mmCIF file of C-alpha atoms in Angstrom:
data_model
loop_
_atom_site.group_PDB
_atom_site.id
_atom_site.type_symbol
_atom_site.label_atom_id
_atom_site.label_comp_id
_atom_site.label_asym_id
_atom_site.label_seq_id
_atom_site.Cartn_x
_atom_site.Cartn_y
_atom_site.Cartn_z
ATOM 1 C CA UNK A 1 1.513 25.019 6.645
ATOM 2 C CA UNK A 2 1.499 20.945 7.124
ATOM 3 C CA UNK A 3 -2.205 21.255 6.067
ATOM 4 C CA UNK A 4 -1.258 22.580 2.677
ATOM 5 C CA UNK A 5 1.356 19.663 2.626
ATOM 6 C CA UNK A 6 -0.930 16.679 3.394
ATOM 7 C CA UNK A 7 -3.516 18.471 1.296
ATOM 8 C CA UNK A 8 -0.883 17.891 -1.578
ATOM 9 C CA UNK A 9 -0.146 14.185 -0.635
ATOM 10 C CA UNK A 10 -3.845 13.700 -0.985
ATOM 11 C CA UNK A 11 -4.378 15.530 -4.123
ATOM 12 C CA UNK A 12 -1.758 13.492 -5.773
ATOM 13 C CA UNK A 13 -3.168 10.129 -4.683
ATOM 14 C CA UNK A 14 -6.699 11.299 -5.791
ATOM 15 C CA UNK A 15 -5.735 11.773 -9.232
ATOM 16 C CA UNK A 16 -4.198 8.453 -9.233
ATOM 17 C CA UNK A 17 -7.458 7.047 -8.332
ATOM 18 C CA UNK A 18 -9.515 8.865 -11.018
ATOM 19 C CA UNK A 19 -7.221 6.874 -13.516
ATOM 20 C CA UNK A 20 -6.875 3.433 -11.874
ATOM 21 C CA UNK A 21 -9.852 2.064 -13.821
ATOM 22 C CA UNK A 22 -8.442 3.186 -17.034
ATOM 23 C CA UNK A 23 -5.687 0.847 -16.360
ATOM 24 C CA UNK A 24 -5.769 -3.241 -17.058
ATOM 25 C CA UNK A 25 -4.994 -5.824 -14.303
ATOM 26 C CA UNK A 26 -1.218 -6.777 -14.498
ATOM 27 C CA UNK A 27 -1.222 -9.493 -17.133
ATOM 28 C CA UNK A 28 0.929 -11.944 -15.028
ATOM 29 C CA UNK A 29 -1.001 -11.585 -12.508
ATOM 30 C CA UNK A 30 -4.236 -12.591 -14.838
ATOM 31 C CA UNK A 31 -2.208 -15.604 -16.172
ATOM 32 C CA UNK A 32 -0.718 -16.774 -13.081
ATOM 33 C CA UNK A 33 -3.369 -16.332 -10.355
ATOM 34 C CA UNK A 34 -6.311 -16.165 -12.205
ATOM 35 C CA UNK A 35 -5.428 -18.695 -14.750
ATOM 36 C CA UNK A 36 -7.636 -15.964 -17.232
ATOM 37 C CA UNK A 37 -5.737 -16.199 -20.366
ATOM 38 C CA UNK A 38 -7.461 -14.527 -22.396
ATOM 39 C CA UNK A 39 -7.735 -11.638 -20.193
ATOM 40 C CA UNK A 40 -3.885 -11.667 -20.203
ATOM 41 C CA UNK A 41 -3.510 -11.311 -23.950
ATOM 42 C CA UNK A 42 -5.957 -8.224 -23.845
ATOM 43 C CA UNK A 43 -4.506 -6.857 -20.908
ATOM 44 C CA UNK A 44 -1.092 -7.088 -23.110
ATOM 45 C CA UNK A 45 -2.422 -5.157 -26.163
ATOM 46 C CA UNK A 46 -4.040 -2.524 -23.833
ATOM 47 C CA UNK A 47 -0.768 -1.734 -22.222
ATOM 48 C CA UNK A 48 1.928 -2.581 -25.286
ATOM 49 C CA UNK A 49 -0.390 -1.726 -28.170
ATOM 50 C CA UNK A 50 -1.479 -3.543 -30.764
ATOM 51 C CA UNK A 51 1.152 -6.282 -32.003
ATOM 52 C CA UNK A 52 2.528 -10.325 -31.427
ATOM 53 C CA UNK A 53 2.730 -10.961 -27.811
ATOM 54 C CA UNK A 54 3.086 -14.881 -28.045
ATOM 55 C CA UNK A 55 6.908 -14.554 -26.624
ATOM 56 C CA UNK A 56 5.965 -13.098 -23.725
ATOM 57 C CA UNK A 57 2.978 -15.110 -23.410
ATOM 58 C CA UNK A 58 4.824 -18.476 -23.735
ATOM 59 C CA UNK A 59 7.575 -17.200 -21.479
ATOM 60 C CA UNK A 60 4.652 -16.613 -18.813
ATOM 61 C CA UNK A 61 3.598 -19.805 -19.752
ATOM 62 C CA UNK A 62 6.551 -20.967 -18.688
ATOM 63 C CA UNK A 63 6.834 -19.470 -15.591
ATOM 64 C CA UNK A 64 3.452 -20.843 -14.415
ATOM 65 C CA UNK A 65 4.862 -24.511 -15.169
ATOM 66 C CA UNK A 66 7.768 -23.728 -13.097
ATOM 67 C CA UNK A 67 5.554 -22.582 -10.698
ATOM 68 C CA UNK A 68 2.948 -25.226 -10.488
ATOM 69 C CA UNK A 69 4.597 -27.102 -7.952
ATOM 70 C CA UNK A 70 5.379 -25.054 -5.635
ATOM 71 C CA UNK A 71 3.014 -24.155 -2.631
ATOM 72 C CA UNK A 72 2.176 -20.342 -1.927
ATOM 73 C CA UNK A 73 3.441 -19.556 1.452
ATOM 74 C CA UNK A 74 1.735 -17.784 4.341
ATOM 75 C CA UNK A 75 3.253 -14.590 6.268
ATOM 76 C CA UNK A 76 4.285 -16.997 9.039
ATOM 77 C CA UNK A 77 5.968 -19.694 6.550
ATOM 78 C CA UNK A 78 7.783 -16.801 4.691
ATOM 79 C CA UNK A 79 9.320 -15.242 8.313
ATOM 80 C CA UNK A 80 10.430 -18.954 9.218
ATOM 81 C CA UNK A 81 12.434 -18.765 5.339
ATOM 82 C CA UNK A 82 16.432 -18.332 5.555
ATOM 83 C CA UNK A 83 15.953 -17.299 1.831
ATOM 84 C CA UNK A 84 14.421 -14.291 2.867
ATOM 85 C CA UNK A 85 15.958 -12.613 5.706
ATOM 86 C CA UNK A 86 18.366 -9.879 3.324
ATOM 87 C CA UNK A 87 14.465 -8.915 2.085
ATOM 88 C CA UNK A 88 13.101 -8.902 5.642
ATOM 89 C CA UNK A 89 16.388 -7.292 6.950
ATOM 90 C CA UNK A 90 15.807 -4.499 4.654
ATOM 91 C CA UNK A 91 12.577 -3.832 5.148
ATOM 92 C CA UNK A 92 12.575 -3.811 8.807
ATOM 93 C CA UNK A 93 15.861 -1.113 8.223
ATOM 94 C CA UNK A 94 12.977 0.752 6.605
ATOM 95 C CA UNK A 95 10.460 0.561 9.090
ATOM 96 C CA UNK A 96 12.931 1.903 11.426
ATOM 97 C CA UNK A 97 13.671 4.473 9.755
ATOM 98 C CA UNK A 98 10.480 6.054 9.495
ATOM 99 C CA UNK A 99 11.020 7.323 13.116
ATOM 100 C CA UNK A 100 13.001 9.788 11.534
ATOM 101 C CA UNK A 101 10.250 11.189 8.786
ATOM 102 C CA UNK A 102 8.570 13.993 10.630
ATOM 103 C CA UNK A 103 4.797 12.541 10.783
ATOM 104 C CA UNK A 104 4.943 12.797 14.939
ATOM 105 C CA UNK A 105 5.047 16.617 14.495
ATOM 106 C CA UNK A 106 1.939 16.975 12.777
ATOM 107 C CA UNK A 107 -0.191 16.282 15.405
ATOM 108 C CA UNK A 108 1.347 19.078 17.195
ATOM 109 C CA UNK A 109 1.638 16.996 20.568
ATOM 110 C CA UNK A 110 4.027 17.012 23.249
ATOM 111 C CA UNK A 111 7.522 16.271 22.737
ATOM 112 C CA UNK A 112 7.651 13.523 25.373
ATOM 113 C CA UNK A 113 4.916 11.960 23.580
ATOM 114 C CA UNK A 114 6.483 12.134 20.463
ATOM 115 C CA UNK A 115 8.599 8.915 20.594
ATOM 116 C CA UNK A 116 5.535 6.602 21.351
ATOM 117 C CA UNK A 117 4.304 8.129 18.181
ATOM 118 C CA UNK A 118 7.321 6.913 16.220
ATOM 119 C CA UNK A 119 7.284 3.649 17.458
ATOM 120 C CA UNK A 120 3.632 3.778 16.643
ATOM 121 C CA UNK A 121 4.359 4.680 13.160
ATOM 122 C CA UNK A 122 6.717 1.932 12.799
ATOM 123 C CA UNK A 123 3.768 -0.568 14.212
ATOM 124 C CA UNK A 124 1.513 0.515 11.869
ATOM 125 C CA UNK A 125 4.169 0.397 8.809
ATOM 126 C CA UNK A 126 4.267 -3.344 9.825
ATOM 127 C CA UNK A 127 0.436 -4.108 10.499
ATOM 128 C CA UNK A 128 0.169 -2.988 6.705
ATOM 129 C CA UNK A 129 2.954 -5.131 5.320
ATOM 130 C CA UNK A 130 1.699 -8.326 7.180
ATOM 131 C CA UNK A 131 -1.717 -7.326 6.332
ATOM 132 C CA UNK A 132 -1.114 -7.127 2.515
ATOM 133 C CA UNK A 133 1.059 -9.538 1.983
ATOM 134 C CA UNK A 134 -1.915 -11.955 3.301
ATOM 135 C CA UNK A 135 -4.655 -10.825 1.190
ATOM 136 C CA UNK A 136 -3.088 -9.369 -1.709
ATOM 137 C CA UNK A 137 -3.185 -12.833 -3.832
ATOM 138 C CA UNK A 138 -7.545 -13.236 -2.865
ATOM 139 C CA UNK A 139 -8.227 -9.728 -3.822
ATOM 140 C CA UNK A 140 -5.438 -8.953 -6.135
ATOM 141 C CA UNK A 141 -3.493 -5.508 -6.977
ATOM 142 C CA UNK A 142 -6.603 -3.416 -8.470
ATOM 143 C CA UNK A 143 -8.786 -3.692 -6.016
ATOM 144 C CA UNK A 144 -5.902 -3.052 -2.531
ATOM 145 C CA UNK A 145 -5.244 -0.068 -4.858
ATOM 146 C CA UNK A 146 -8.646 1.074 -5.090
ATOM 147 C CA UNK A 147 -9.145 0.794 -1.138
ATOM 148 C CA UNK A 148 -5.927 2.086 -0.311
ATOM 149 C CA UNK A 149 -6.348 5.329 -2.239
ATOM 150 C CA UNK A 150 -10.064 5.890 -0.956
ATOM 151 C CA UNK A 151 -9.186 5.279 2.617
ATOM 152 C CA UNK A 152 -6.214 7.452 2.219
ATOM 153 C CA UNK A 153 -8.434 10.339 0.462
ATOM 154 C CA UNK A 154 -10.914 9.923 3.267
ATOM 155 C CA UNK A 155 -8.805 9.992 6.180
ATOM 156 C CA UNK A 156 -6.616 12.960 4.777
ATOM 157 C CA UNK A 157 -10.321 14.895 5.045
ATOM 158 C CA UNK A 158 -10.669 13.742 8.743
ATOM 159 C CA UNK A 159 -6.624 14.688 9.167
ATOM 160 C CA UNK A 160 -6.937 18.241 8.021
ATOM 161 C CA UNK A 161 -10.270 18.797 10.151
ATOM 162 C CA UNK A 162 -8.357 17.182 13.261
ATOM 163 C CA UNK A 163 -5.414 19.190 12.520
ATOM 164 C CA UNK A 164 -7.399 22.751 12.113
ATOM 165 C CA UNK A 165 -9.840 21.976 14.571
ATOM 166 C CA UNK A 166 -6.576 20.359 17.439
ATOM 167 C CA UNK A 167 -6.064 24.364 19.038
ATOM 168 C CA UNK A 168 -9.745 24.474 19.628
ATOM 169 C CA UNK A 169 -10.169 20.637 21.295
ATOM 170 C CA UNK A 170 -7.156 19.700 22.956
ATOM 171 C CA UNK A 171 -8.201 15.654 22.113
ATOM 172 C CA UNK A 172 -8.185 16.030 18.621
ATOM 173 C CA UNK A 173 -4.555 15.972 18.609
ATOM 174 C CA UNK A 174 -4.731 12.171 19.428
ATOM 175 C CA UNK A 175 -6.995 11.763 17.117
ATOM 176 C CA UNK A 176 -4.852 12.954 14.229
ATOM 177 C CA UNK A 177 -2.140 10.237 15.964
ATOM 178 C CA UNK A 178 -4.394 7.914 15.167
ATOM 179 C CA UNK A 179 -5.595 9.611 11.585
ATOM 180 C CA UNK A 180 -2.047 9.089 10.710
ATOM 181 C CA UNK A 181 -1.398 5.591 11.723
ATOM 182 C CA UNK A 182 -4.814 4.819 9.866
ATOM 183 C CA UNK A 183 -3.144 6.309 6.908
ATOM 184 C CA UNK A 184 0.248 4.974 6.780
ATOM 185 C CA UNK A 185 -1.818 1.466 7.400
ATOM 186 C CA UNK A 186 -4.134 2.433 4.112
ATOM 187 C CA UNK A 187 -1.102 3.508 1.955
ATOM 188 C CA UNK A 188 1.038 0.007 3.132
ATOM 189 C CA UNK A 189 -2.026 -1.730 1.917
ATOM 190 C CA UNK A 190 -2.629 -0.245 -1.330
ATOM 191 C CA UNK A 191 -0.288 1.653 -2.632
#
């Protein structure tokens, strides 16, 4: 029954897709990056509703003063940061850990193939984070989210055909290896 499972995964992110473009950019992110002010007021009232948002507003305001002067740092200037390493620390504790979540049995493979699987799901957990934390401020959230959910609702499609067609063709079992390191790369980059 792991069909009917990643079936679910997928029917979950496509609903989240169908309402993404109901939803307003993240007003910080409209003041801060974009500099679009008035876009951040109106993304304000369409989230909170009609009312004063100046507090906020001037508080953001604030923030992008503070801000002004410092310099945006690259993926390689943020791993050479002391400041950071609990945040790294934890994350790589997380992309360790997904060795132990279950997606190398899907594919149905061979269980001394298995471990290069993990370690290939832990690559590809990585690949995403570097990936999105380097394009994330030129394209912004909306649109990552918007990729991330289409390329996860397409290659769930190609994962359930590899997966019911894998007894039949004994290759399509690497395929859905692959399928699935596509995918955990598409979700680390959008959602």
């Amino acid at each position: 029954m792991w069909n009917v499972l990643l079936s679910f995964s997928g029917l979950v992110a496509l609903i989240q897709l169908l309402f993404l473009p109901f939803f307003p950019e993240s007003p910080p992110y409209l003041l801060l990056q974009k500099g679009d002010k008035a876009g951040c007021l109106k993304a304000m009232k369409q989230l909170w509703g009609e009312g004063n948002y100046h507090t906020e507003f001037d508080d953001m305001m604030k923030e992008k003063a503070v801000t002004k002067g410092t310099k945006i740092m690259n993926v390689l200037e943020v791993l050479k940061e002391p400041s950071v390493y609990p945040q790294l620390s934890t994350m790589l504790l997380l992309l360790l850990s997904l060795q132990l979540c279950g997606l190398s049995a899907t594919a149905n493979l061979q269980e001394s193939i298995i471990p290069y699987v993990s370690l290939g799901v832990a690559i590809s957990e990585l690949i995403s984070i570097i990936f999105c934390s380097s394009i994330i401020d030129r394209f912004g959230r909306r649109i990552l989210l918007w990729g991330g959910y289409l390329l996860m609702a397409l290659i769930l499609v190609l994962l359930e055909t590899s997966l019911l067609l894998s007894d039949q063709f004994l290759w399509m079992r690497y395929c859905s290896v692959i399928l699935i390191f596509l995918f955990l790369i598409a979700y680390g980059i959008g959602p």
